[in-house]
Tab-separated table of C-alpha atoms in Angstrom:
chain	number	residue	atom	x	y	z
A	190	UNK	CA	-33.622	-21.876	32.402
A	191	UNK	CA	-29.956	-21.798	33.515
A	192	UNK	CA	-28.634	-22.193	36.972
A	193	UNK	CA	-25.469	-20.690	38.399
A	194	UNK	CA	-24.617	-20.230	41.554
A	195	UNK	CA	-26.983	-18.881	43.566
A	196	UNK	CA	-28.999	-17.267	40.335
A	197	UNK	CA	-31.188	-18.485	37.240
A	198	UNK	CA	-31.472	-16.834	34.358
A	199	UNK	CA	-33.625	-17.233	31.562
A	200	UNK	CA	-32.470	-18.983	28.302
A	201	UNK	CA	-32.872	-17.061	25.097
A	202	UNK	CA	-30.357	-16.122	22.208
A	203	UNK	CA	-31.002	-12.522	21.919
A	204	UNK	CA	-28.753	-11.739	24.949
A	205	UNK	CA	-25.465	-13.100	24.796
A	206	UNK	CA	-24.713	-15.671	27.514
A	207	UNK	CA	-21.002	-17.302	28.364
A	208	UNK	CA	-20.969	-20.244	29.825
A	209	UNK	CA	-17.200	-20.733	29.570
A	210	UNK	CA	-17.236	-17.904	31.830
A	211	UNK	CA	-18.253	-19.631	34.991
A	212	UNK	CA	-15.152	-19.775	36.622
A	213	UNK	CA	-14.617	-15.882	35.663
A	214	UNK	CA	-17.615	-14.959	37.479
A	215	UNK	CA	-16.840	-17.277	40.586
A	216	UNK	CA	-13.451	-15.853	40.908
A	217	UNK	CA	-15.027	-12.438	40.624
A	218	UNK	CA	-17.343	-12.445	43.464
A	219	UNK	CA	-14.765	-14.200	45.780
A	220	UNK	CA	-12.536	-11.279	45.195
A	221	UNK	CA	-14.823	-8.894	45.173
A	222	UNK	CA	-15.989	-10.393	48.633
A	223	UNK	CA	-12.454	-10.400	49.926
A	224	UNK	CA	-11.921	-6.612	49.147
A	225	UNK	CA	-15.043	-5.817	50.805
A	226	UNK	CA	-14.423	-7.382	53.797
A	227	UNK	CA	-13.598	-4.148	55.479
A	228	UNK	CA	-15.550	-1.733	53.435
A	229	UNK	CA	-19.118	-1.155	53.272
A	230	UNK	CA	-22.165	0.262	51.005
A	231	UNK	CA	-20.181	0.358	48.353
A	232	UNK	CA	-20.818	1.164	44.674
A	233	UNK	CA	-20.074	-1.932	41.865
A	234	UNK	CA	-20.249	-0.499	37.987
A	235	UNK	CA	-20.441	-3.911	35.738
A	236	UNK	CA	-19.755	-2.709	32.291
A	237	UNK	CA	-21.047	-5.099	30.092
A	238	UNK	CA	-24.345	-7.112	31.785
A	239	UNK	CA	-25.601	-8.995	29.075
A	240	UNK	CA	-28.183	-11.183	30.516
A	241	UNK	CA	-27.344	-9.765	33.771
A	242	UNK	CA	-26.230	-13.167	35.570
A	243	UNK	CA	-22.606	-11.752	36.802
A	244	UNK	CA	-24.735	-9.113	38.502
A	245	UNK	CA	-27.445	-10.796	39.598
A	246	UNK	CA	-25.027	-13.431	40.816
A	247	UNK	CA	-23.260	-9.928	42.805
A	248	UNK	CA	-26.685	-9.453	44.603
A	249	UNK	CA	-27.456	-13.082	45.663
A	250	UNK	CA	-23.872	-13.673	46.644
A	251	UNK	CA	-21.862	-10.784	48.011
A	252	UNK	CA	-21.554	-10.438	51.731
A	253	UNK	CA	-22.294	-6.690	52.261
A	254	UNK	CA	-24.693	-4.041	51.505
A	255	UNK	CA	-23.996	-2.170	48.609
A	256	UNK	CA	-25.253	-0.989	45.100
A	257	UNK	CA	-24.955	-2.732	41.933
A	258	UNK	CA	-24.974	-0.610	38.456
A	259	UNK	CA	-25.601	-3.187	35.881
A	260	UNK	CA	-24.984	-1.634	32.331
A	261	UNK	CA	-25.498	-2.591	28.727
A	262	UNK	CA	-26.003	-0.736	25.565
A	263	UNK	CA	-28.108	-2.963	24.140
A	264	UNK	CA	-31.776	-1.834	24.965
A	265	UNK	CA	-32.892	-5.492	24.939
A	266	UNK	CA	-30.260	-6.492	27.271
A	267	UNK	CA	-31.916	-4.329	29.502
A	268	UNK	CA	-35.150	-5.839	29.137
A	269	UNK	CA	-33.828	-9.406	30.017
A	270	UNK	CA	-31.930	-8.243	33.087
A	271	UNK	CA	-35.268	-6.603	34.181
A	272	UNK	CA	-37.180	-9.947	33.618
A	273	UNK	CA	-33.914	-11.843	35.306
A	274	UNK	CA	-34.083	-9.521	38.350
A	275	UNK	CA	-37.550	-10.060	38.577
A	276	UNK	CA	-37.240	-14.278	38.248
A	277	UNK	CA	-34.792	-14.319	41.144
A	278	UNK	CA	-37.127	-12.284	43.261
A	279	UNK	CA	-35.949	-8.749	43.433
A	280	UNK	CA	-38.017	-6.446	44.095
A	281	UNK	CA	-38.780	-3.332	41.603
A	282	UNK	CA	-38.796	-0.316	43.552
A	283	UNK	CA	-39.124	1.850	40.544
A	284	UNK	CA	-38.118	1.540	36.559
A	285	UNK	CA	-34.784	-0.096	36.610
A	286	UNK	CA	-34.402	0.069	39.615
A	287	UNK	CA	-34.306	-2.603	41.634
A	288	UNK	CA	-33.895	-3.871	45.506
A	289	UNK	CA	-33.035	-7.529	47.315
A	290	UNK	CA	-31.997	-7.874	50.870
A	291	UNK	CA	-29.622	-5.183	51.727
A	292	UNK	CA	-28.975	-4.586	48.190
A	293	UNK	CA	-30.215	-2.257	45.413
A	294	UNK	CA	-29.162	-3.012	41.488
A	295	UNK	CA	-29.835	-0.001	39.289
A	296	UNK	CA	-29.910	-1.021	35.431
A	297	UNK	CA	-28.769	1.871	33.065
A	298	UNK	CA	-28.814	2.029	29.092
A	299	UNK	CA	-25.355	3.273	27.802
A	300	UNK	CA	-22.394	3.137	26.321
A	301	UNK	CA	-19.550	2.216	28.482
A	302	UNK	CA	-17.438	4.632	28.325
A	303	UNK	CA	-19.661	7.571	28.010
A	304	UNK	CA	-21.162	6.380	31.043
A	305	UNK	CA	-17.838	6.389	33.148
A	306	UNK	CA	-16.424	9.680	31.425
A	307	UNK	CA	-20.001	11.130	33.084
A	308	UNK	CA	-19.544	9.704	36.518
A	309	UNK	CA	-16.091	10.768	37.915
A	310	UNK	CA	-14.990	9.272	40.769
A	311	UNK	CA	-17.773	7.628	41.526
A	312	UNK	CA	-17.503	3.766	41.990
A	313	UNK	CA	-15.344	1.652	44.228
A	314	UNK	CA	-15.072	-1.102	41.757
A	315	UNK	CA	-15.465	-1.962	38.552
A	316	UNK	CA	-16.158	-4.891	36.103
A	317	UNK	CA	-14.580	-5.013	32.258
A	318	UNK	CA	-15.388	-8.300	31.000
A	319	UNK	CA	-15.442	-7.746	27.184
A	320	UNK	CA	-15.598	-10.181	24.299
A	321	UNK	CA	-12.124	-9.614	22.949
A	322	UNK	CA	-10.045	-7.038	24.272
A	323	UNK	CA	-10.110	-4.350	27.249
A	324	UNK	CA	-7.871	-1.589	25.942
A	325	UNK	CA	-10.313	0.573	24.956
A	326	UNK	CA	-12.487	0.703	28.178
A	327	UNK	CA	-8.948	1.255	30.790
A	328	UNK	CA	-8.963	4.783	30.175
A	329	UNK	CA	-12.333	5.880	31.194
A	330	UNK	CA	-12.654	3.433	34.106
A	331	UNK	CA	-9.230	4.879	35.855
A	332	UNK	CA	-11.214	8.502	35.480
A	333	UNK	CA	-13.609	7.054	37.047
A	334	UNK	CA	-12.818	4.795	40.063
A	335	UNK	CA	-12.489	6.221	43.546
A	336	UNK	CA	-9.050	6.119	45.292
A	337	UNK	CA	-8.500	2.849	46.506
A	338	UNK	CA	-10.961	1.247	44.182
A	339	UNK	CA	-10.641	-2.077	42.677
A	340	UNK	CA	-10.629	-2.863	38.795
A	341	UNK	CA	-11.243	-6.233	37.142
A	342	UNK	CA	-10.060	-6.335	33.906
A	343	UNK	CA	-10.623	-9.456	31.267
A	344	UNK	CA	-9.215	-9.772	28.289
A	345	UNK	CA	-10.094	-12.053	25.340
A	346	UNK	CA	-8.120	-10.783	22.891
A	347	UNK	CA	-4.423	-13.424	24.088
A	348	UNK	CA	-3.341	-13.658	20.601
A	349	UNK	CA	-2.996	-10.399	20.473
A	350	UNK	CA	-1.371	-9.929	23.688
A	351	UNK	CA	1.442	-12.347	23.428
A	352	UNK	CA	1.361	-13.708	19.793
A	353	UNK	CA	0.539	-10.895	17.306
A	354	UNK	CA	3.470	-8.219	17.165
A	355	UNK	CA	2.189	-5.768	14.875
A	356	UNK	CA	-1.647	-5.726	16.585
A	357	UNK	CA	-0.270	-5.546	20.320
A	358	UNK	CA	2.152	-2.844	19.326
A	359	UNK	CA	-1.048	-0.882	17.845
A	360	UNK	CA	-3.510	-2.035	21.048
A	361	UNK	CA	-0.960	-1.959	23.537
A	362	UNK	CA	1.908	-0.062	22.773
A	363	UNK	CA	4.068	-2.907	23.395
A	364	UNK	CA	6.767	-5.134	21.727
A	365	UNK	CA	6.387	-8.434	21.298
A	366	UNK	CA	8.155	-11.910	20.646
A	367	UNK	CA	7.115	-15.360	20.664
A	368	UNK	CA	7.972	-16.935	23.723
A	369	UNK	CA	7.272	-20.469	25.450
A	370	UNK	CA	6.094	-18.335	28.393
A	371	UNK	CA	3.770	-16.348	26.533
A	372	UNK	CA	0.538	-16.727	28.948
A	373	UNK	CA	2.751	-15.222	31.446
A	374	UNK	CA	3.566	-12.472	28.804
A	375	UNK	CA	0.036	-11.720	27.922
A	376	UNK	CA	-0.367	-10.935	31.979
A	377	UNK	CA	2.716	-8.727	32.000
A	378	UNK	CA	1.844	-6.759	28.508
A	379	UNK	CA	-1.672	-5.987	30.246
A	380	UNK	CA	-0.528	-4.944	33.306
A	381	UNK	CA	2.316	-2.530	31.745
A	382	UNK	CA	-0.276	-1.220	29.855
A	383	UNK	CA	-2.817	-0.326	32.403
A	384	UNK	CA	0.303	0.952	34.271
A	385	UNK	CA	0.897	3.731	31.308
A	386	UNK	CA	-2.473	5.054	31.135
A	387	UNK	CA	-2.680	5.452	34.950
A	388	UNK	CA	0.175	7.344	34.881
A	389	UNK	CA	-1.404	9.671	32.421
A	390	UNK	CA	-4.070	10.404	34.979
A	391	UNK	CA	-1.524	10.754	37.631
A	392	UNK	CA	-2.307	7.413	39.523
A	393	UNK	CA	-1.028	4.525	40.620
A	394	UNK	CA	-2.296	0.727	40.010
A	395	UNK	CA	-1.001	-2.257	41.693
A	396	UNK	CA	-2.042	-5.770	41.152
A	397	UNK	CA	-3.413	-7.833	43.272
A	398	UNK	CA	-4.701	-11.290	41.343
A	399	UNK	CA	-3.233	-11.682	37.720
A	400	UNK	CA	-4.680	-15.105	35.929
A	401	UNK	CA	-4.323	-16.406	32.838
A	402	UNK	CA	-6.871	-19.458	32.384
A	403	UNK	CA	-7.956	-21.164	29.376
A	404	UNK	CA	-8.292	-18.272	26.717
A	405	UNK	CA	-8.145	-15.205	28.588
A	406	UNK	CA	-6.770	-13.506	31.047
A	407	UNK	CA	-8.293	-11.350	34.306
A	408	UNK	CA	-6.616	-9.152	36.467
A	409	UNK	CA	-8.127	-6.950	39.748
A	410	UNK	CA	-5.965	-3.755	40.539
A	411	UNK	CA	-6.180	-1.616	43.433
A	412	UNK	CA	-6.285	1.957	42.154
A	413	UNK	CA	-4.528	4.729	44.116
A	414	UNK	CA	-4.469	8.605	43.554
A	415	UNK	CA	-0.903	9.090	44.867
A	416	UNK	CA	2.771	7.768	43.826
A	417	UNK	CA	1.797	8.038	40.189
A	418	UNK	CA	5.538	8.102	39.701
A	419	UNK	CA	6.354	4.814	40.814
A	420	UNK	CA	4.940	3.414	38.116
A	421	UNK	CA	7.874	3.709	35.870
A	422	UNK	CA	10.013	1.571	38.254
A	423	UNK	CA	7.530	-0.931	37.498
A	424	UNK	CA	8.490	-1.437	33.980
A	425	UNK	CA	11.040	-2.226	32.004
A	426	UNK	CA	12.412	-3.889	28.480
A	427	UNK	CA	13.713	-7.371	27.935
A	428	UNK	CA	16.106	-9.058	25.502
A	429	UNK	CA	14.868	-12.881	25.272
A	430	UNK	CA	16.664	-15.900	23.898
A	431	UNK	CA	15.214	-18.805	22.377
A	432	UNK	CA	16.855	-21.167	24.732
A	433	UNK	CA	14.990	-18.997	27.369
A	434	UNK	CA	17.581	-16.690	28.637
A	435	UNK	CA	16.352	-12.901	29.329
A	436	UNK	CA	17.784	-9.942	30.863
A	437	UNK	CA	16.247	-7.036	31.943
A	438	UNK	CA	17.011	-3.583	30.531
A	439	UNK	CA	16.134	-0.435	32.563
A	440	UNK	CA	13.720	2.058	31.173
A	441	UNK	CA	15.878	4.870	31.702
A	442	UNK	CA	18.800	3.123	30.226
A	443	UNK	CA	16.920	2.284	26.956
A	444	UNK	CA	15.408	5.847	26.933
A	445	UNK	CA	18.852	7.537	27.269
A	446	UNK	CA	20.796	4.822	24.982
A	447	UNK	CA	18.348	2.951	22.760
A	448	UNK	CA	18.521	-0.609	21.625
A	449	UNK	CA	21.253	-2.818	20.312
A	450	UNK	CA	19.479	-5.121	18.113
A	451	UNK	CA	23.296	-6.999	17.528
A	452	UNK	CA	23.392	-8.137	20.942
A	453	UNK	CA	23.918	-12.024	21.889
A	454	UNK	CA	22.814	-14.152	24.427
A	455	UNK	CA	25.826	-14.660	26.627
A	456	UNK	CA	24.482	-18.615	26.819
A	457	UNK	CA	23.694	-20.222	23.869
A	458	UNK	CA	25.404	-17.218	21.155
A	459	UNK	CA	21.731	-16.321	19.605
A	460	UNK	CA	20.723	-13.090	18.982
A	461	UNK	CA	19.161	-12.056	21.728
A	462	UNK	CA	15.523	-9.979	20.708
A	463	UNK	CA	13.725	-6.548	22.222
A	464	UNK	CA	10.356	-6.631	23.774
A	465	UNK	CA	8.494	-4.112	26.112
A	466	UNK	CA	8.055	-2.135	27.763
A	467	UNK	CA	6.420	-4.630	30.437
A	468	UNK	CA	5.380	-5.176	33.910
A	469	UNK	CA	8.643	-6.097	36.090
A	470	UNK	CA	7.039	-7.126	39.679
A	471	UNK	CA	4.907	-9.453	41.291
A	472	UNK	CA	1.749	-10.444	39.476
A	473	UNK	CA	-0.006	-11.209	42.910
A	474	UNK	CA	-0.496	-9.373	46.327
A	475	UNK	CA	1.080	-12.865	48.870
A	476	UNK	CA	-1.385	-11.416	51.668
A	477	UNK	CA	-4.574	-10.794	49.594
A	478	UNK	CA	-4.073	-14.168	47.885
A	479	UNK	CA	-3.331	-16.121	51.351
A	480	UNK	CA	-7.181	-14.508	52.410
A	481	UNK	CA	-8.707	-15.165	49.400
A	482	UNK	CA	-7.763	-18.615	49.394
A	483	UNK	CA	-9.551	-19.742	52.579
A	484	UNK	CA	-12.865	-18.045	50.269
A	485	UNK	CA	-12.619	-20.622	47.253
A	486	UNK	CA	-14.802	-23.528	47.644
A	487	UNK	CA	-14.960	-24.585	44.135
A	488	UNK	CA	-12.102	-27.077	43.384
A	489	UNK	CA	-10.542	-25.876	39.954
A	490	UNK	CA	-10.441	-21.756	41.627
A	491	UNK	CA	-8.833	-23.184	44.592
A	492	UNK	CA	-6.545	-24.891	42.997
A	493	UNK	CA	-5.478	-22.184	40.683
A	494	UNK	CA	-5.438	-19.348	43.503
A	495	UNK	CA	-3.220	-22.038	45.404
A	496	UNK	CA	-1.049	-22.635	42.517
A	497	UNK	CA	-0.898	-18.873	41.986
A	498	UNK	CA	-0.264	-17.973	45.880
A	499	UNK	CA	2.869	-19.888	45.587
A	500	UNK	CA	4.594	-18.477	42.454
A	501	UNK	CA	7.783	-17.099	42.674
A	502	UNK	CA	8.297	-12.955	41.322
A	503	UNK	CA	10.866	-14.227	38.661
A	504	UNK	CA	9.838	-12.967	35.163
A	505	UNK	CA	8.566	-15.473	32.803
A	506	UNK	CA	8.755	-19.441	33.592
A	507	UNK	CA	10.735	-22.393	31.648
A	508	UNK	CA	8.912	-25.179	30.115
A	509	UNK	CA	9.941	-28.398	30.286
A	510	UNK	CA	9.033	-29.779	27.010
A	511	UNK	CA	11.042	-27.066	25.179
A	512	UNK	CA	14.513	-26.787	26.951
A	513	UNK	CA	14.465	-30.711	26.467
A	514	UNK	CA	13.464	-30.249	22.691
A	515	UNK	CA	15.977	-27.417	22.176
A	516	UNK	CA	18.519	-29.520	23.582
A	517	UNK	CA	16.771	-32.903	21.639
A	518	UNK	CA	16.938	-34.745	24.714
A	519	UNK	CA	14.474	-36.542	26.607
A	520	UNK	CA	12.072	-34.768	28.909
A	521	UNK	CA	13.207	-34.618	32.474
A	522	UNK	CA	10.437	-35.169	34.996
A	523	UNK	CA	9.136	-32.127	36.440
A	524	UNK	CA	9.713	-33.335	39.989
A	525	UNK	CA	13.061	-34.309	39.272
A	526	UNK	CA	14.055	-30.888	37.566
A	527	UNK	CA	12.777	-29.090	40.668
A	528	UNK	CA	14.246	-31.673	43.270
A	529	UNK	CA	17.858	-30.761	41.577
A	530	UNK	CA	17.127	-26.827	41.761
A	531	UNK	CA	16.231	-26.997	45.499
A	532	UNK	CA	19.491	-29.615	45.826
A	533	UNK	CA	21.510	-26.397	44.585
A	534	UNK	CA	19.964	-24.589	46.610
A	535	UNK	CA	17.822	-22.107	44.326
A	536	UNK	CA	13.990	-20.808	44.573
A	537	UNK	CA	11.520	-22.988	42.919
A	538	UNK	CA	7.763	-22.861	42.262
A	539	UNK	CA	5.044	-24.060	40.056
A	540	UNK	CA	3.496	-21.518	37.294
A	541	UNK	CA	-0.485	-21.580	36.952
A	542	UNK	CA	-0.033	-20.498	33.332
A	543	UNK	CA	1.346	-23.801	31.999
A	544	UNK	CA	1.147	-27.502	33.999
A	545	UNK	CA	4.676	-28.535	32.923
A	546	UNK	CA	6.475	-25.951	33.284
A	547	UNK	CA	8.326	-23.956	36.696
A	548	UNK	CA	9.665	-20.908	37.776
A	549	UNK	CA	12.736	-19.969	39.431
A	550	UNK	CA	15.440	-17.574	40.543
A	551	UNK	CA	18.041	-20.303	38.568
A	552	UNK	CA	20.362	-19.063	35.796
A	553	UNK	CA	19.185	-20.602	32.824
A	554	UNK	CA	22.883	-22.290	31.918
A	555	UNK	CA	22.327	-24.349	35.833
A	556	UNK	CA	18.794	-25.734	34.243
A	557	UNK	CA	20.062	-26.894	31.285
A	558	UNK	CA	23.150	-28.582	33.235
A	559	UNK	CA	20.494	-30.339	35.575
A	560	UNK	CA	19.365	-31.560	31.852
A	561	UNK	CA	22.521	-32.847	30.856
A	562	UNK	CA	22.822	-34.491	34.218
A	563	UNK	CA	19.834	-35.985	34.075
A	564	UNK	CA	20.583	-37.942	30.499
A	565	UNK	CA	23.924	-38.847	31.224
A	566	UNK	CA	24.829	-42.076	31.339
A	567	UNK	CA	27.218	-42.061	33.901
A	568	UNK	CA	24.753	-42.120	36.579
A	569	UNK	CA	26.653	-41.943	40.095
A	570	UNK	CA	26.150	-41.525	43.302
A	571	UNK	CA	26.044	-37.750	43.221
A	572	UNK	CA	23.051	-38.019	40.434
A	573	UNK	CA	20.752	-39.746	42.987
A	574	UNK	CA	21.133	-37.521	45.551
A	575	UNK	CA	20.572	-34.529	43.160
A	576	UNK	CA	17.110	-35.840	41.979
A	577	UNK	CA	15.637	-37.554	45.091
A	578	UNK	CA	12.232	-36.172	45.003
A	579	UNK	CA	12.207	-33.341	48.123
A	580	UNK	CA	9.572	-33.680	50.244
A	581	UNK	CA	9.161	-29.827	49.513
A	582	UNK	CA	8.719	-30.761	45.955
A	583	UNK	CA	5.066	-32.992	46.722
A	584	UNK	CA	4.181	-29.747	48.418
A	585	UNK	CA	3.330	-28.532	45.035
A	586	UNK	CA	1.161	-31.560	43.842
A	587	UNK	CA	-0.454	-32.205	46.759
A	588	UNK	CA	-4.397	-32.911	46.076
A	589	UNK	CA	-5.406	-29.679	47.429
A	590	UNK	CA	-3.745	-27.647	44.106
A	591	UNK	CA	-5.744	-29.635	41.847
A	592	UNK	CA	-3.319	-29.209	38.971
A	593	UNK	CA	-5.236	-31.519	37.392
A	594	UNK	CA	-7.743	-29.031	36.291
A	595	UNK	CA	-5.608	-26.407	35.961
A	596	UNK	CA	-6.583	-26.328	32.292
A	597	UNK	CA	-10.325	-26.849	31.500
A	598	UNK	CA	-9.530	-27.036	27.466
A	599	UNK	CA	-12.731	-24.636	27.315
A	600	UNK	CA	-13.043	-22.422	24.257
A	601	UNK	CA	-14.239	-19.078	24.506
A	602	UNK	CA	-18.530	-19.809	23.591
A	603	UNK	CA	-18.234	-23.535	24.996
A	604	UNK	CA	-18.581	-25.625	28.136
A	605	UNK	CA	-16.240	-28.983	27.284
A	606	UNK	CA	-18.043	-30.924	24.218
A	607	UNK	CA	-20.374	-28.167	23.852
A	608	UNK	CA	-19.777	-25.588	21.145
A	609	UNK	CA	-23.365	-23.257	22.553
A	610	UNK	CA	-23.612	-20.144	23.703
A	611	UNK	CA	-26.017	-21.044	26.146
């Protein structure tokens, strides 16, 4: 038997079962929660159901009446979400069909996408939580989702999304370089994706909640059917440096003049190279995240949502480790490097993607002379004032962030030490 939050399933190998996952599903139903907190009776379309515990977990734990579709195409994962549902004492009304409390689950046999290309318009949210990568599903759940709906999108598939040039530009449409930022990338290829094929279907996403934990990522979207056009000012290009200079190029600009692949960072004198097109704006809604944080009980989700409530819109974030190494230098303390950007007066915040790393509104030359500041050996007066930790700065590492379990080191089939599927 496994337990998880307020369901039990039962063990078996024939129906795939993620444990890794846990925190996935928590976040899920928090959102999902949050969203409906002003809606009722509505309609919730989980794609891929498995064992049915992310569903089951829906019934037992959402606050409000509404319907749960719970689909696989595996016949025999339908079987053991039937026996599930029964185990955790719903109620079979009639075949598949299911009811508990104010709640009824319907199970259907089908292929994803079929299944939402046949249902227009029909559900108010809906769950993609594939093994590997989402790409192929975002098309037929924006035909699908009401106006206003929310989509929750996971995606396994990270190497692929901020590693692997020639396999994003074939899944994603998207240009790619290897950056020290790259599980911020991964968010921002996603979301400029999803962004595209709205557009084709003359709508308009927005993000709300855009994570990237362990080794995937998961972002919810409100879906609207107006201001479809907006959704080009939400992209653009980028020419990165090494030393972790960018600057933005607008999509217009590169449409009506193309690309100069000669062109030099204005910093350090590399060649600067092309990626995009990619998301340009916020990865998280301030207000949603602000409500949703008062729902996480769980210490690691809290921490991450708090983490994540407090990130600046900047694109991309600096590590550390890397600046220092470029430079060959020691590693400034992450405390003091953000105590000297607030000294100078510029935006600072933590990044959930990556523990020792920060983003801010800073031009990268100012970080690197905080660097060279830092090592110098003529350490005056000046030098102390400019790193006195800010009392701003334990803000970000007070207990209630958690950072130290920002990063679970959990692989994709595995709880920590445990290589099972379940």
């Amino acid at each position: 038997m496994i337990f998880e939050g307020d369901a039990k399933i039962h063990k078996t190998n024939d129906v795939f079962y993620n444990p890794a996952q846990k925190l996935n599903r928590d976040l899920t139903i928090d959102v999902i929660n949050q969203f409906m907190a002003e809606k009722d009776n509505l309609h919730i379309f989980e794609a891929m159901s498995a064992t049915g515990l992310r569903g089951i977990r829906f019934a037992r734990e959402l606050d409000k009446k509404c319907i749960i579709h719970m689909n696989d195409s595996n016949e025999l994962a339908i079987k053991t979400i039937s026996k599930n549902c029964t185990l955790n004492g719903f109620t079979e009304i009639e075949k598949n069909v299911f009811q508990y409390s104010n709640k009824s689950i319907i199970l259907t046999n089908d292929d994803c996408n079929t299944h939402l290309y046949k249902n227009k318009n029909y559900y108010d949210v809906i769950d993609i939580d594939p093994f590997g990568g989402c790409s192929i599903f975002v098309d037929s759940a924006l035909v699908n989702i009401k106006n206003g709906g929310l989509l929750c999108l996971t995606a396994t598939d990270t190497a692929v999304l901020c590693t692997n040039r020639t396999k994003c530009f074939l899944k994603y449409d998207t240009i790619i370089e290897k950056t020290d930022a790259f599980k911020e990338l991964a968010l921002r290829v996603l979301i400029g994706y999803v962004l595209r094929q709205a557009s084709k279907y003359e709508k308009r996403v927005i993000p709300i909640l855009s994570l990237s934990i362990d080794f995937y990522v998961r972002i919810f979207f409100i879906v609207h059917k107006k201001d479809s056009k907006q959704n080009i000012n939400d992209l653009s290009f980028y020419n990165i440096c090494i030393c972790g200079n960018n600057e933005k190029i607008d999509i217009y600009a590169k449409i009506r003049f193309g690309v100069n692949s000669n062109i030099k960072c204005d910093f350090c004198g590399s060649n600067y190279k092309f990626i995009g097109p990619l998301y340009n704006k916020s990865l998280h809604d301030s207000n949603f995240l602000s409500k949703l944080s008062q729902r996480c009980s769980e210490k690691r989700l809290s921490g991450i949502i708090n983490v994540a409530k407090m990130e600046l819109d900047t694109f991309l974030y600096y590590s550390i480790y890397s600046m220092s190494s470029l430079k060959k230098t020691q590693c400034v303390p992450l405390k003091s490097m953000l105590s000297a950007l607030l000294y100078y007066n510029y935006k600072i915040s933590l990044t959930h993607c990556s523990l020792n790393s920060f983003k801010t509104n800073a031009p990268v030359k100012k970080i690197y002379e905080i660097i060279e500041m830092y090592i110098s050996k003529d350490r005056k007066i000046k030098y102390h004032e400019v790193f006195a930790i800010k009392k701003e700065i334990e803000i970000f590492f007070n207990d209630r962030n958690y950072r130290g379990l920002l990063n679970s080191k959990l692989g994709p089939l595995s709880r920590k030490n445990n290589n099972n599927k379940g």
